mmCIF file of C-alpha atoms in Angstrom:
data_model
loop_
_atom_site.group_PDB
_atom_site.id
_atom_site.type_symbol
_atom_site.label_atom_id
_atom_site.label_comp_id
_atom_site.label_asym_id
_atom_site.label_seq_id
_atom_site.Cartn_x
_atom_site.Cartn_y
_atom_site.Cartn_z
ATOM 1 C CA UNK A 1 0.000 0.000 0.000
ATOM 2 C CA UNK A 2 1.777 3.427 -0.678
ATOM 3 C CA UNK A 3 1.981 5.753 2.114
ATOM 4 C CA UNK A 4 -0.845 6.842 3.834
ATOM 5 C CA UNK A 5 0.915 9.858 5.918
ATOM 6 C CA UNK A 6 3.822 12.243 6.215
ATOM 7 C CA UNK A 7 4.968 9.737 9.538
ATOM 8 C CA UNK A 8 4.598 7.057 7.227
ATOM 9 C CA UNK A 9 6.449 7.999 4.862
ATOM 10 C CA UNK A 10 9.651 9.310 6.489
ATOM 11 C CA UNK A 11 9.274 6.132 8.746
ATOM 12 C CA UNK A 12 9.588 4.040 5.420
ATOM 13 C CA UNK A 13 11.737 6.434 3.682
ATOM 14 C CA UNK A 14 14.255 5.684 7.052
ATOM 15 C CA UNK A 15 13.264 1.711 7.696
ATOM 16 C CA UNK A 16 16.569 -0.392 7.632
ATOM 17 C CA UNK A 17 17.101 -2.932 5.202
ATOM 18 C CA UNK A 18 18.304 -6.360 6.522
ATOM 19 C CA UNK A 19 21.559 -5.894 4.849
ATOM 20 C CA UNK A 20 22.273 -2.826 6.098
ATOM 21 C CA UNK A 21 21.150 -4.237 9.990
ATOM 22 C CA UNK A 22 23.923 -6.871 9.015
ATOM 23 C CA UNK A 23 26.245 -4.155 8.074
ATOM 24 C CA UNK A 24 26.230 -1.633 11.021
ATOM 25 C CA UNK A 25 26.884 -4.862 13.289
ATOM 26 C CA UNK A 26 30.267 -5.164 11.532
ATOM 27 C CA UNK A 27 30.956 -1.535 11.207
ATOM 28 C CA UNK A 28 32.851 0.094 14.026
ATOM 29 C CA UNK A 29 32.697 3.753 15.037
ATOM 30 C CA UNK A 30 30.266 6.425 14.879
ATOM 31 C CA UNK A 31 28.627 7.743 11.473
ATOM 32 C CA UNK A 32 29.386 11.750 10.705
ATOM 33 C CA UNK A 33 26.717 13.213 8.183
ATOM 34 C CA UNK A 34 27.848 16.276 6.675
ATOM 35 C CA UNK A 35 25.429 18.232 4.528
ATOM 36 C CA UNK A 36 22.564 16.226 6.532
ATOM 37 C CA UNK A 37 19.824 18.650 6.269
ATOM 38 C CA UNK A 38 19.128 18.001 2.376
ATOM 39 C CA UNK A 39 16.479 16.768 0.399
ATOM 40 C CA UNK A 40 18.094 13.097 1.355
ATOM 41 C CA UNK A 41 19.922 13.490 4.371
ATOM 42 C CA UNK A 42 17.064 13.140 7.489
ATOM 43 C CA UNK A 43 15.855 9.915 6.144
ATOM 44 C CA UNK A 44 19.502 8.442 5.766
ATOM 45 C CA UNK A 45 20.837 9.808 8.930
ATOM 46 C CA UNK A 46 17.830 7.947 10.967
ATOM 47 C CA UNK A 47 18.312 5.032 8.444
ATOM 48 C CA UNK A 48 21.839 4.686 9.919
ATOM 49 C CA UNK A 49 20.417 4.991 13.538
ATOM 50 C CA UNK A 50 17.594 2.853 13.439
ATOM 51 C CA UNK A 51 19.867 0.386 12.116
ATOM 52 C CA UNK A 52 22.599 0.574 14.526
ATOM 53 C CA UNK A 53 20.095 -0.056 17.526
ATOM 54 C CA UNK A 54 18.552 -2.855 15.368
ATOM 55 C CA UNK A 55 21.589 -4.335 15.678
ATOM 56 C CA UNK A 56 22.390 -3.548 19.129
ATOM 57 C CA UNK A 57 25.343 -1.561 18.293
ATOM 58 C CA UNK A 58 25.711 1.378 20.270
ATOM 59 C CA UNK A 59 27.269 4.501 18.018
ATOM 60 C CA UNK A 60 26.732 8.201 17.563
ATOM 61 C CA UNK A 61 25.588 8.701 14.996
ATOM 62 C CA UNK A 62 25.925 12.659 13.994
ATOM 63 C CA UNK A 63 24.274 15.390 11.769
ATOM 64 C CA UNK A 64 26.007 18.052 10.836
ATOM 65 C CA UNK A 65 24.559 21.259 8.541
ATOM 66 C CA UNK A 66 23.718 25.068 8.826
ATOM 67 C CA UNK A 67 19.778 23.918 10.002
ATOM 68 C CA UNK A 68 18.520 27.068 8.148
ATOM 69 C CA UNK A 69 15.020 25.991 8.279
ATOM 70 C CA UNK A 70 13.081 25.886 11.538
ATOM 71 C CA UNK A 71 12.460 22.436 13.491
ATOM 72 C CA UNK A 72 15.332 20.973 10.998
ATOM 73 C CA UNK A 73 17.611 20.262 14.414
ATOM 74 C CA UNK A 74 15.117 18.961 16.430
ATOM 75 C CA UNK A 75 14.236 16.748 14.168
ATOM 76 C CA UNK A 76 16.892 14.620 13.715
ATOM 77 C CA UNK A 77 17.402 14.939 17.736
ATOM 78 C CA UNK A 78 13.778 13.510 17.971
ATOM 79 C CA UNK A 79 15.337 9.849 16.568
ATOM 80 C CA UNK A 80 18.721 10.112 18.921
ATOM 81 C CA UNK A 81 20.654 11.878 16.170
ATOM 82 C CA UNK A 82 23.358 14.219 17.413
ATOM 83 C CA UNK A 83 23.585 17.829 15.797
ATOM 84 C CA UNK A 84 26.109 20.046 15.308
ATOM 85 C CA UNK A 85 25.333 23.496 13.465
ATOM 86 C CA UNK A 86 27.727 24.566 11.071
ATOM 87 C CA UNK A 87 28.414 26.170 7.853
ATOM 88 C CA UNK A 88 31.553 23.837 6.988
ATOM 89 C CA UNK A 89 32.741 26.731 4.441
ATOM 90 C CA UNK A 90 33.180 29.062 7.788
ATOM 91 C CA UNK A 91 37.183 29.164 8.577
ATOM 92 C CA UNK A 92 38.259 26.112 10.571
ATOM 93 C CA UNK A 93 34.418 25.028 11.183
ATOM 94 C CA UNK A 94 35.946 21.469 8.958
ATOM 95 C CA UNK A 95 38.400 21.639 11.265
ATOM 96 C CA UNK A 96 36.402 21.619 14.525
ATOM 97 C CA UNK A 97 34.425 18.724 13.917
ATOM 98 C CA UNK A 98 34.630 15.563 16.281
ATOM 99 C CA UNK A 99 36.476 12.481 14.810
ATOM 100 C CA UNK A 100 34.046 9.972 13.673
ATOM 101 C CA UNK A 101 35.637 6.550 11.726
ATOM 102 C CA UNK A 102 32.961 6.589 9.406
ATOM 103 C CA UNK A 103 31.939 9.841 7.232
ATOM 104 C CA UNK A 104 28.494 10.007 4.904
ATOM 105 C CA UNK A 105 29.481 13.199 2.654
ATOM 106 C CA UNK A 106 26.380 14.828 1.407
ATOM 107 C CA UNK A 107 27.506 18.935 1.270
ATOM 108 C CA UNK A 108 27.146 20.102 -2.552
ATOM 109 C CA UNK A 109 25.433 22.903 -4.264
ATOM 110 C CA UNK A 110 23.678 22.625 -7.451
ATOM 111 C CA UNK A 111 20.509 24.685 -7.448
ATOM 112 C CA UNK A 112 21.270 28.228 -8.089
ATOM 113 C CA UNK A 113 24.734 26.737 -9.185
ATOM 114 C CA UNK A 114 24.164 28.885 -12.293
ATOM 115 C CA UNK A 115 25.091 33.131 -12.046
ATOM 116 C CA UNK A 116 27.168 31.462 -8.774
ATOM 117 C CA UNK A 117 30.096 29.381 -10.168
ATOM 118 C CA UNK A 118 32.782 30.477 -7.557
ATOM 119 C CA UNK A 119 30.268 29.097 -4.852
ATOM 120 C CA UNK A 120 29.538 25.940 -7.017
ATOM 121 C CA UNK A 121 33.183 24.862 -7.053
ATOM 122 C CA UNK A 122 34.017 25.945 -3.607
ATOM 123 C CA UNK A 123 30.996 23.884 -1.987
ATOM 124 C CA UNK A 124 32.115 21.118 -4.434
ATOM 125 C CA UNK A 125 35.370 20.958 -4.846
ATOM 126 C CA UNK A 126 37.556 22.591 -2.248
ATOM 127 C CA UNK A 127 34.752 21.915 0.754
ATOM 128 C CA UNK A 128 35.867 17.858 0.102
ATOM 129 C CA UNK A 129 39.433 18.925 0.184
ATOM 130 C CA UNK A 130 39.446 20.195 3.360
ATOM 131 C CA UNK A 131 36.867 17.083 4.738
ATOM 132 C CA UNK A 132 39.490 14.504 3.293
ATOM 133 C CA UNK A 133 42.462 16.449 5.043
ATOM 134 C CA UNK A 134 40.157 16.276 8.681
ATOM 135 C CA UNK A 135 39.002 12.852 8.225
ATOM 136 C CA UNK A 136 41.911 10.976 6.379
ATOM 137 C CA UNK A 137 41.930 8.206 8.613
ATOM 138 C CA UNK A 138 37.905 7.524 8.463
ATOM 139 C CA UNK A 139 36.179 5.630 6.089
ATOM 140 C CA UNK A 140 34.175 7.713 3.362
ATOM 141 C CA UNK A 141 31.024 7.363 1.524
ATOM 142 C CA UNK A 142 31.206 10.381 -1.001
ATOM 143 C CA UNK A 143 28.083 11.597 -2.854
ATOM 144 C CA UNK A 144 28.341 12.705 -6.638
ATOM 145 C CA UNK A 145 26.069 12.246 -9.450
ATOM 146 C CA UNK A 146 25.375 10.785 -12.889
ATOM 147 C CA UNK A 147 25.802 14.519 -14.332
ATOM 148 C CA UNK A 148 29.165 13.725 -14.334
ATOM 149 C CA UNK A 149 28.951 11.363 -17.470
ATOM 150 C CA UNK A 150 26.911 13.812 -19.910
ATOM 151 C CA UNK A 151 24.332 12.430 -21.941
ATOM 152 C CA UNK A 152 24.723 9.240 -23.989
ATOM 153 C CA UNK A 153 22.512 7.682 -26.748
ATOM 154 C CA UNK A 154 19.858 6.304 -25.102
ATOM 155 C CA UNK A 155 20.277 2.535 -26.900
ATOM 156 C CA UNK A 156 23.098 2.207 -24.828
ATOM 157 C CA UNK A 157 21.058 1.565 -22.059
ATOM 158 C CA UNK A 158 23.422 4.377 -19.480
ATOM 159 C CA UNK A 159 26.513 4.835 -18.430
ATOM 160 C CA UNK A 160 28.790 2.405 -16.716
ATOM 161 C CA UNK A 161 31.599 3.315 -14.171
ATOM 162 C CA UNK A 162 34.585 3.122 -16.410
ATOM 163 C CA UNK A 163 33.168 5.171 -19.174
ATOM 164 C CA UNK A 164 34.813 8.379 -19.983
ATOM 165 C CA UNK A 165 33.945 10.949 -17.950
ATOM 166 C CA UNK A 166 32.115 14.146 -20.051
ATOM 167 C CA UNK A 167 30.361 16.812 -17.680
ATOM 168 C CA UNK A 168 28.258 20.031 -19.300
ATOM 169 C CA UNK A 169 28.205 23.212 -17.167
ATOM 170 C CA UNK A 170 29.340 24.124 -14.047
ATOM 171 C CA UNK A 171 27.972 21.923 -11.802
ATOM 172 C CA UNK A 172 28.675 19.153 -13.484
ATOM 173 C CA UNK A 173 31.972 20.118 -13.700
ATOM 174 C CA UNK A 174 32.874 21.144 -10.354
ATOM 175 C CA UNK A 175 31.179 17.754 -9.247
ATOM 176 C CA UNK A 176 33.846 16.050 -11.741
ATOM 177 C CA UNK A 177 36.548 18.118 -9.833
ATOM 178 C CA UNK A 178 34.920 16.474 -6.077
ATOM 179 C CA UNK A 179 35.602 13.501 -7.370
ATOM 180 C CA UNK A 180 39.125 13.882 -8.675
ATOM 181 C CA UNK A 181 39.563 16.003 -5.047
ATOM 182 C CA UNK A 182 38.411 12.360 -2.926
ATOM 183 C CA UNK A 183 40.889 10.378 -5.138
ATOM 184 C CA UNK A 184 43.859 12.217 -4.902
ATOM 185 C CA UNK A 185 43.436 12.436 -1.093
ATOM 186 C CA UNK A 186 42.117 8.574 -1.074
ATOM 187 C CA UNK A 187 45.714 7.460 -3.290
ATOM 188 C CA UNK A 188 47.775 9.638 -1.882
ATOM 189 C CA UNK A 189 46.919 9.168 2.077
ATOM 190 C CA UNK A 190 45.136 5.656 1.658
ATOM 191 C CA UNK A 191 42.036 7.131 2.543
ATOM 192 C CA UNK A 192 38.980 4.843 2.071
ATOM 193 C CA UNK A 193 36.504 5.818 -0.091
ATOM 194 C CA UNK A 194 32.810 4.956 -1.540
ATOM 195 C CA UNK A 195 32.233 7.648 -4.710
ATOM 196 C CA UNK A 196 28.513 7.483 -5.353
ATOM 197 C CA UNK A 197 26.913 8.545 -8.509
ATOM 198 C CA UNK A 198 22.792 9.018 -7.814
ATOM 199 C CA UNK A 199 21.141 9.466 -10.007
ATOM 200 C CA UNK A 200 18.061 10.617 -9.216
ATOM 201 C CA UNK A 201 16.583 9.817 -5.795
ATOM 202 C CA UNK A 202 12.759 10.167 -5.709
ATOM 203 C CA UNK A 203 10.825 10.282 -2.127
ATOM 204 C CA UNK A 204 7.366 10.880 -2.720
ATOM 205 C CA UNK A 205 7.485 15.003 -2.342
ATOM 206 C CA UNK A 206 9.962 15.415 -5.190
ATOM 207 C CA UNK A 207 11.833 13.629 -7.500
ATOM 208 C CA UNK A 208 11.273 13.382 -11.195
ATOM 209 C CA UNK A 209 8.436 11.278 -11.558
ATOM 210 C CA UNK A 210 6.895 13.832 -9.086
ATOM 211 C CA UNK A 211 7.669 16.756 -11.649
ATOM 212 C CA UNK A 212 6.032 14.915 -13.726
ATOM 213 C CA UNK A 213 2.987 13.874 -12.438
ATOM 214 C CA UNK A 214 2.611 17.321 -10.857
ATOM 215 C CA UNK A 215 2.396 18.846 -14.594
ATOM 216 C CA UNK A 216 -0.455 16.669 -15.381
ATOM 217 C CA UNK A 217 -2.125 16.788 -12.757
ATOM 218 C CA UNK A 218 -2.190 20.611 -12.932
ATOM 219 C CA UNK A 219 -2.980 20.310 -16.924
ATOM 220 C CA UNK A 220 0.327 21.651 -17.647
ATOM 221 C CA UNK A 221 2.311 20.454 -21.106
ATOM 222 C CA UNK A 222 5.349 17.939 -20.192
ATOM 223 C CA UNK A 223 8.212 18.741 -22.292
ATOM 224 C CA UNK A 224 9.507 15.340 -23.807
ATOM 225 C CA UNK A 225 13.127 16.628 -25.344
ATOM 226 C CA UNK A 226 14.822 14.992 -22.688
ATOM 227 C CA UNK A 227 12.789 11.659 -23.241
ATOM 228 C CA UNK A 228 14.359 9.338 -20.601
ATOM 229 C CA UNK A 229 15.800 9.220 -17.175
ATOM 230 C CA UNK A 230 16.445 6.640 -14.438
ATOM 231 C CA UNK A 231 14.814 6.766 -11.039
ATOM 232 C CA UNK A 232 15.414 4.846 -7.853
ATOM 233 C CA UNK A 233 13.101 5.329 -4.223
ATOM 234 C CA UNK A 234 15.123 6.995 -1.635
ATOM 235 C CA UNK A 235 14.363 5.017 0.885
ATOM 236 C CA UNK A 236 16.490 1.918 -1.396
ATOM 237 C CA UNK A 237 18.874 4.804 -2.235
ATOM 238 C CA UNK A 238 19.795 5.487 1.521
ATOM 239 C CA UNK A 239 19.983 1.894 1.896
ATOM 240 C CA UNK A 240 22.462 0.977 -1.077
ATOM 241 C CA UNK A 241 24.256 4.339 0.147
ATOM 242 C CA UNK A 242 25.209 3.130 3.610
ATOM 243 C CA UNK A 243 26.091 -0.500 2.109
ATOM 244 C CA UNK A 244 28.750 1.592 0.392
ATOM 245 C CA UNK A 245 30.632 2.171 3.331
ATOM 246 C CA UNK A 246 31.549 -1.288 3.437
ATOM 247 C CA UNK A 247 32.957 -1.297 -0.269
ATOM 248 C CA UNK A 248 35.448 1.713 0.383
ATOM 249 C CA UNK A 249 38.855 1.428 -1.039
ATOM 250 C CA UNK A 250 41.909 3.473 -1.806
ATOM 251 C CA UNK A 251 41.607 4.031 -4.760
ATOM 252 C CA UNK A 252 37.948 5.067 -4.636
ATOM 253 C CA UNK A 253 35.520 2.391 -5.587
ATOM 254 C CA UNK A 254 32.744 3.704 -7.486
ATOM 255 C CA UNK A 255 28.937 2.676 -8.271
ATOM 256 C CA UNK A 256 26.016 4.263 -9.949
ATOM 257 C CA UNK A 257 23.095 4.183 -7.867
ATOM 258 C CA UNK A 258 19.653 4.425 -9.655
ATOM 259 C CA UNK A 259 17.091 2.123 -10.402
ATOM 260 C CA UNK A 260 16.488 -1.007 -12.883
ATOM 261 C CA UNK A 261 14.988 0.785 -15.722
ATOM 262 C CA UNK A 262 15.389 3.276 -18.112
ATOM 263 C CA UNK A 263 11.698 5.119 -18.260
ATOM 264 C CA UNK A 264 10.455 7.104 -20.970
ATOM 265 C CA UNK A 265 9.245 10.409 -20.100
ATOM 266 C CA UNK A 266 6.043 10.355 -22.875
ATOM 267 C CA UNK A 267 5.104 6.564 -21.175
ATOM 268 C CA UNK A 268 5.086 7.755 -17.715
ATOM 269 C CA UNK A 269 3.277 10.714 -18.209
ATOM 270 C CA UNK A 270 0.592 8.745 -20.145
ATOM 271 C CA UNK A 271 0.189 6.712 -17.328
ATOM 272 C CA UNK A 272 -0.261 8.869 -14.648
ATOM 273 C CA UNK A 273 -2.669 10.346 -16.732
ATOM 274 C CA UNK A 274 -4.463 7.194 -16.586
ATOM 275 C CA UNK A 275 -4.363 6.853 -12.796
ATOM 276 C CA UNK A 276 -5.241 10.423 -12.985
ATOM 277 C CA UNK A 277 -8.089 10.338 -15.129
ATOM 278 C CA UNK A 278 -7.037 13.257 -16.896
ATOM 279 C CA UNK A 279 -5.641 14.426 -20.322
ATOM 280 C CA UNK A 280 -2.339 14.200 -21.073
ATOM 281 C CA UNK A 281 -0.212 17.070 -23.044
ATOM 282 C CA UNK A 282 2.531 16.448 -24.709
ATOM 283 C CA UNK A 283 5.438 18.766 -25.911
ATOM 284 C CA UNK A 284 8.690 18.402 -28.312
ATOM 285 C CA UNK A 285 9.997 15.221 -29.390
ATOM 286 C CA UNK A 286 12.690 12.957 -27.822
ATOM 287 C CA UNK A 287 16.169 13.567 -28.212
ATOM 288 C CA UNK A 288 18.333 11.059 -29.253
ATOM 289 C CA UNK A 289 20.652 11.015 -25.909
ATOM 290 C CA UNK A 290 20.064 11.591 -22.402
ATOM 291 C CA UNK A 291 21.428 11.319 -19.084
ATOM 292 C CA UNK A 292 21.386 7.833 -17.946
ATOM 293 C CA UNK A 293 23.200 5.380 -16.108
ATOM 294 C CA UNK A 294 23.817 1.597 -15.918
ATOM 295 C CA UNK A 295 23.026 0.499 -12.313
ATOM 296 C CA UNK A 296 24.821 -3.331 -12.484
ATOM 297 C CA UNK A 297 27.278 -2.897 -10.673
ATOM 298 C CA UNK A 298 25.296 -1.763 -7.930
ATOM 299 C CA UNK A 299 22.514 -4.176 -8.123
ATOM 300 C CA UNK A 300 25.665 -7.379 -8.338
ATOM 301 C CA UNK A 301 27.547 -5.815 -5.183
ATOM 302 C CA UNK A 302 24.854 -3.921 -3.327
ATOM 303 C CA UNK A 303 21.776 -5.302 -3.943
ATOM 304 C CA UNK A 304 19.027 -4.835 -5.933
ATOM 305 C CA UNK A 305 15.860 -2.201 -4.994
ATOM 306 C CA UNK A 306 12.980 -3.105 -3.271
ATOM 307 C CA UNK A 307 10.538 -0.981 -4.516
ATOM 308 C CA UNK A 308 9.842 -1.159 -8.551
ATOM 309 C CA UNK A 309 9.194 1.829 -10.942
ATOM 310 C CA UNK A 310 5.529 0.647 -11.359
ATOM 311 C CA UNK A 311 4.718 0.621 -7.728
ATOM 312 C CA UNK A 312 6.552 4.018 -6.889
ATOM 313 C CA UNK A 313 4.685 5.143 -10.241
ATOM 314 C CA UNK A 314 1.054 4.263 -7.974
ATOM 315 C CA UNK A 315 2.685 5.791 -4.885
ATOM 316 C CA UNK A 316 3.283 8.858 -6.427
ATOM 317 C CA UNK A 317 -0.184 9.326 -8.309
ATOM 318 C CA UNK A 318 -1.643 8.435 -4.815
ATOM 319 C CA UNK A 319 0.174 10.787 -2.954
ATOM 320 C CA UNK A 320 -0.477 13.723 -5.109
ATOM 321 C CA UNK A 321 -4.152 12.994 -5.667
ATOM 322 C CA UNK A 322 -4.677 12.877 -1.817
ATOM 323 C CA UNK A 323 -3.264 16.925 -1.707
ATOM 324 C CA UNK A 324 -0.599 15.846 0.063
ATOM 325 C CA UNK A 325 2.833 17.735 1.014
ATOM 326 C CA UNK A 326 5.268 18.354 -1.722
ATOM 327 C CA UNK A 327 8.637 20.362 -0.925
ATOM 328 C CA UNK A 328 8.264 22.510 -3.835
ATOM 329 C CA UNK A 329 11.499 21.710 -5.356
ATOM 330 C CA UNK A 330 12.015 20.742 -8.942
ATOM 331 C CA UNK A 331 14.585 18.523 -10.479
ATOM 332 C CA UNK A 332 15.024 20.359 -13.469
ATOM 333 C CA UNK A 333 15.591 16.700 -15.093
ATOM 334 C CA UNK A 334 15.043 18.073 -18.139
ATOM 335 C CA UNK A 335 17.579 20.975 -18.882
ATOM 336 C CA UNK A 336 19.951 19.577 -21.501
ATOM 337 C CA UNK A 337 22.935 22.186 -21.060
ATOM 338 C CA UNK A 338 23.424 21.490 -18.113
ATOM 339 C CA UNK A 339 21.908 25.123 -15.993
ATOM 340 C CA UNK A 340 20.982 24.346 -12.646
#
């Protein structure tokens, strides 16, 4: 049954796979978050706590971010999450931080990365430099993204983790130069690392398939020039996430994380218009490329998702046909120059 509340939803968006139980009963040391107050990082964080008392393994594990928004702290002290506020760009804040053998690095900037390029690369690029020089003895689970691979022609079913790297625009680029920061600090100090490309998480307030629903179910035309895309539940993403703290390695091991299928914008539109009951309007025509990415890896090492793109497809055309809470917070999936 999708989820019939807010509660219910961030309680399955956070409910611990067995594997990752398993895991966090091996893994010794507490968890750091940084950049925990994103779109992602509440659900993980309590992911990694529920687990760890699942397992009856007593860590800390810790939050840290700026907790602009009101509540944002006490919420992840609600669960037994430690907080620490900080703006890790702040002189010496990186510095500061307590030691913690195990690091979850989620800080990055990519709305509004256009007009603010200095910005972009700092939170991007030199913001990891100074987290690999603080934590070079911990083991790190680095986020990055599929933007980093451009788009590819779309019969070639995504990109793989050896493929030749080919980022568009800023962000892209400065996420390119995160990853290049984490491997020179992971080869040349034997720092362990996880580099995860996500591409693109979906919890049931945004995501891409909620863009998309959301313009049909307001009557609006959905723009089919970027034709496909890969999806994955977040709740399976912050499950395969924390799994990747086991597989860090100097040098960095890497892994796409996304779901099983490449979906066609024009198909899923049609259907929610059929859950929907309403008519469907379509715009452009499908480019020949797009930005996708081959999940196998993943699926061999990691495992493979529990929820499927038809049943997340149901969730969200349930969700947003009961008026429920969105975070008002596009993907922007669809821009093809890469403008964030």
């Amino acid at each position: 049954m999708p989820p019939a509340s807010l509660a219910d939803l961030e309680e399955r968006l956070s409910r611990p796979t067995p594997a990752v139980i398993e895991m966090m009963s091996r893994l010794p040391g507490d968890i750091i978050v940084l950049g925990a107050a994103g779109k992602m990082g509440p659900s993980l964080a309590r992911m990694a706590k529920r687990a760890s008392d699942e397992a009856g393994t007593h860590r800390r594990v810790i939050a840290v971010s700026r907790f602009s928004s009101p509540g944002a702290a006490e919420e992840f002290q609600q669960h037994g999450i430690d907080v620490i506020a900080s703006d890790l760009l702040s002189a010496n804040a990186v510095a500061y931080l307590p030691h913690a053998p195990n690091v979850i690095y989620m800080a990055g900037m990519k709305f509004g990365a256009t007009g603010q390029a200095p910005m972009t690369w700092a939170m991007n690029a030199w913001l990891p430099g100074l987290v690999c020089e603080r934590y070079h003895r911990s083991r790190i689970a680095a986020f990055s993204t599929g933007n980093v691979y451009g788009l590819v022609p779309v019969e070639r079913g995504g990109s793989r983790e050896e493929d030749t790297l080919n980022p568009t625009g800023e962000y892209a680029m400065s996420c390119l130069g995160r990853e290049r920061i984490f491997e020179h600090f992971s080869q040349t100090r034997g720092t362990p690392v996880s580099l995860i490309r996500l591409n693109y998480a979906c919890d049931l307030r945004y995501g891409v398939m909620v863009d998309i629903a959301r313009q049909v179910w307001n009557g609006e035309p959905v723009d089919v020039t970027m034709g496909y895309f890969n999806t994955i539940w977040q709740g399976d993403a912050n499950a395969l996430s924390l799994l990747s703290l086991a597989k860090a390695s100097s040098p960095p091991w890497v892994v796409n994380l996304t779901g099983s299928a490449t979906l066609s914008v024009r198909e899923v539109a049609t259907r929610f218009g059929e859950l929907f009951r309403k008519p469907v309007q379509i715009t452009g025509k499908e480019a020949p490329d797009a930005l996708l990415s081959n999940p196998y890896r993943s699926f061999v090492e990691l495992g493979i998702p529990f929820i499927r793109d038809e049943e997340l497809t149901e969730w969200v055309a349930t969700w947003i046909s009961s008026g429920r809470e969105s975070l008002g917070k596009p993907t922007h999936f669809e821009s093809r120059d890469g403008k964030f």
